[in-house]
Amino acid sequence: KNQVEQSPQSLIILEGKNCTLQCNYTVSPFSNLRWYKQDTGRGPVSLTIMTFSENTKSNGRYTATLDADTKQSSLHITASQLSDSASYICVVRGGSARQLTFGSGTQLTVLP
Amino acid sequence: DTEVTQTPKHLVMGMTNKKSLKCEQHMGHRAMYWYKQKAKKPPELMFVYSYEKLSINESVPSRFSPECPNSSLLNLHLHALQPEDSALYLCASSQLQGAGGTGELFFGEGSRLTVL
């Protein structure tokens, strides 16, 4: 069964600190993996998309990594800001029908 | 700013009301989606339209009725809803698989539905 598991479920950090969110998946065959940021009550916004051949991709203070061998991805946030407080969702496209499988998200809270 | 526009942003309705949620995109995407999202949960797929044809219905109750009038518009008609249907309803669009794209979803801001 295709699954995407994210950890931790929630995370609280102080403004200016770095943090790393994890995503493990069992989706096979793998097509791509995306990280979305979702503010409370808003629609998810794409941060980055990783394909099989990509190991690292950055988008400003966000850096995503992908290890297709171990089926793991991480999202590293540098110098966190209050506006980074949101849910971060890992979504993997793959499987026999190339469907999307959503993780449950990590709720990040950045405190001043 | 999102390129997928949803209206209304908020909707409160009674269980006997009939209402509609609307979604519009002008990115030329030929796949459009409806998702339902409860608090602190990931979005759950409801319907997928490909080339204006319903291609996936995830066993959604008939009180939810989707409609795709053209390649840019997607509606969700609501009738006789239950309080447990209260949620954030997200519309999304993407290029179709095999169209040279990654199939990345572009989400709208969502419509917050409250059923009394």
Coordinates of C-alpha atoms in Angstrom, one line a residue, chain A:
Chain A
K1 CA 0.0 0.0 0.0
N2 CA 1.3 3.5 -0.9
Q3 CA 2.0 5.5 2.2
V4 CA 3.6 8.7 3.1
E5 CA 4.7 9.3 6.8
Q6 CA 5.8 12.6 8.1
S7 CA 7.6 13.4 11.3
P8 CA 7.4 15.0 13.7
Q9 CA 3.6 15.6 13.8
S10 CA 4.3 19.0 15.4
L11 CA 7.3 21.2 16.1
I12 CA 7.8 24.4 18.1
I13 CA 10.9 26.4 17.5
L14 CA 12.2 29.9 18.3
E15 CA 12.4 32.5 15.6
G16 CA 15.8 32.5 13.9
K17 CA 16.4 28.8 14.6
N18 CA 16.7 26.1 11.9
C19 CA 14.6 23.0 11.7
T20 CA 14.3 19.8 9.6
L21 CA 11.1 18.0 8.7
Q22 CA 11.1 14.4 7.6
C23 CA 9.1 12.5 5.0
N24 CA 9.3 8.7 4.5
Y25 CA 7.3 7.0 1.7
T26 CA 6.6 3.6 0.4
V27 CA 5.1 4.7 -3.0
S28 CA 6.4 2.6 -5.9
P29 CA 7.1 3.2 -8.6
F30 CA 8.1 6.7 -7.7
S31 CA 7.5 9.7 -10.0
N32 CA 8.1 12.8 -7.9
L33 CA 7.8 14.3 -4.4
R34 CA 6.5 17.8 -3.5
W35 CA 6.6 19.8 -0.3
Y36 CA 3.6 22.1 0.3
K37 CA 3.2 24.8 2.9
Q38 CA -0.3 25.4 4.1
D39 CA -1.3 28.3 6.3
T40 CA -4.3 27.7 8.6
G41 CA -7.5 28.0 6.6
R42 CA -5.7 28.5 3.3
G43 CA -4.8 26.4 0.3
P44 CA -1.5 24.5 0.1
V45 CA 1.3 26.3 -1.7
S46 CA 4.1 24.4 -3.4
L47 CA 7.6 24.9 -2.0
T48 CA 9.5 22.5 -4.1
I49 CA 9.2 19.4 -6.3
M50 CA 11.8 16.7 -6.4
T51 CA 12.2 14.1 -9.2
F52 CA 14.1 10.8 -9.1
S53 CA 17.4 12.3 -10.3
E54 CA 17.4 15.3 -7.9
N55 CA 19.1 15.1 -4.5
T56 CA 18.8 18.6 -3.3
K57 CA 16.7 21.6 -4.3
S58 CA 16.5 25.0 -2.6
N59 CA 13.8 27.7 -2.6
G60 CA 15.1 30.6 -0.5
R61 CA 15.3 29.5 3.1
Y62 CA 13.8 26.1 2.2
T63 CA 16.0 23.2 1.1
A64 CA 14.6 19.9 0.2
T65 CA 16.6 16.7 -0.1
L66 CA 15.6 13.3 -1.6
D67 CA 17.2 9.9 -1.1
A68 CA 15.3 7.7 -3.6
D69 CA 17.2 4.6 -2.4
T70 CA 16.0 4.9 1.2
K71 CA 12.7 6.6 0.1
Q72 CA 13.2 9.5 2.4
S73 CA 13.0 13.3 1.9
S74 CA 13.6 16.2 4.3
L75 CA 12.7 19.8 4.3
H76 CA 15.2 22.1 6.0
I77 CA 14.2 25.6 7.0
T78 CA 16.9 28.0 7.8
A79 CA 16.7 31.1 10.0
S80 CA 13.0 30.6 10.7
Q81 CA 10.5 33.4 10.7
L82 CA 7.2 33.8 12.4
S83 CA 5.5 33.5 9.0
D84 CA 6.9 30.0 8.6
S85 CA 4.3 28.9 11.1
A86 CA 2.2 26.5 9.0
S87 CA 1.5 22.9 8.2
Y88 CA 4.1 21.4 5.8
I89 CA 2.7 18.5 3.7
C90 CA 4.7 16.0 1.8
V91 CA 3.0 14.6 -1.3
V92 CA 4.3 11.8 -3.4
R93 CA 3.2 11.0 -6.9
G94 CA 3.7 7.4 -8.0
G95 CA 2.2 4.0 -7.9
S96 CA 0.6 2.0 -10.7
A97 CA -1.8 4.8 -11.5
R98 CA 0.6 7.6 -10.8
Q99 CA -1.7 8.9 -8.1
L100 CA -0.9 11.4 -5.4
T101 CA -0.4 10.2 -1.8
F102 CA -0.5 12.9 0.9
G103 CA 1.3 12.8 4.2
S104 CA -0.4 13.9 7.4
G105 CA 1.7 17.0 7.6
T106 CA 4.0 18.6 10.2
Q107 CA 2.6 21.5 12.1
L108 CA 5.4 24.0 12.7
T109 CA 5.0 26.8 15.1
V110 CA 7.7 29.5 15.3
L111 CA 7.7 31.6 18.5
P112 CA 9.2 35.0 18.9

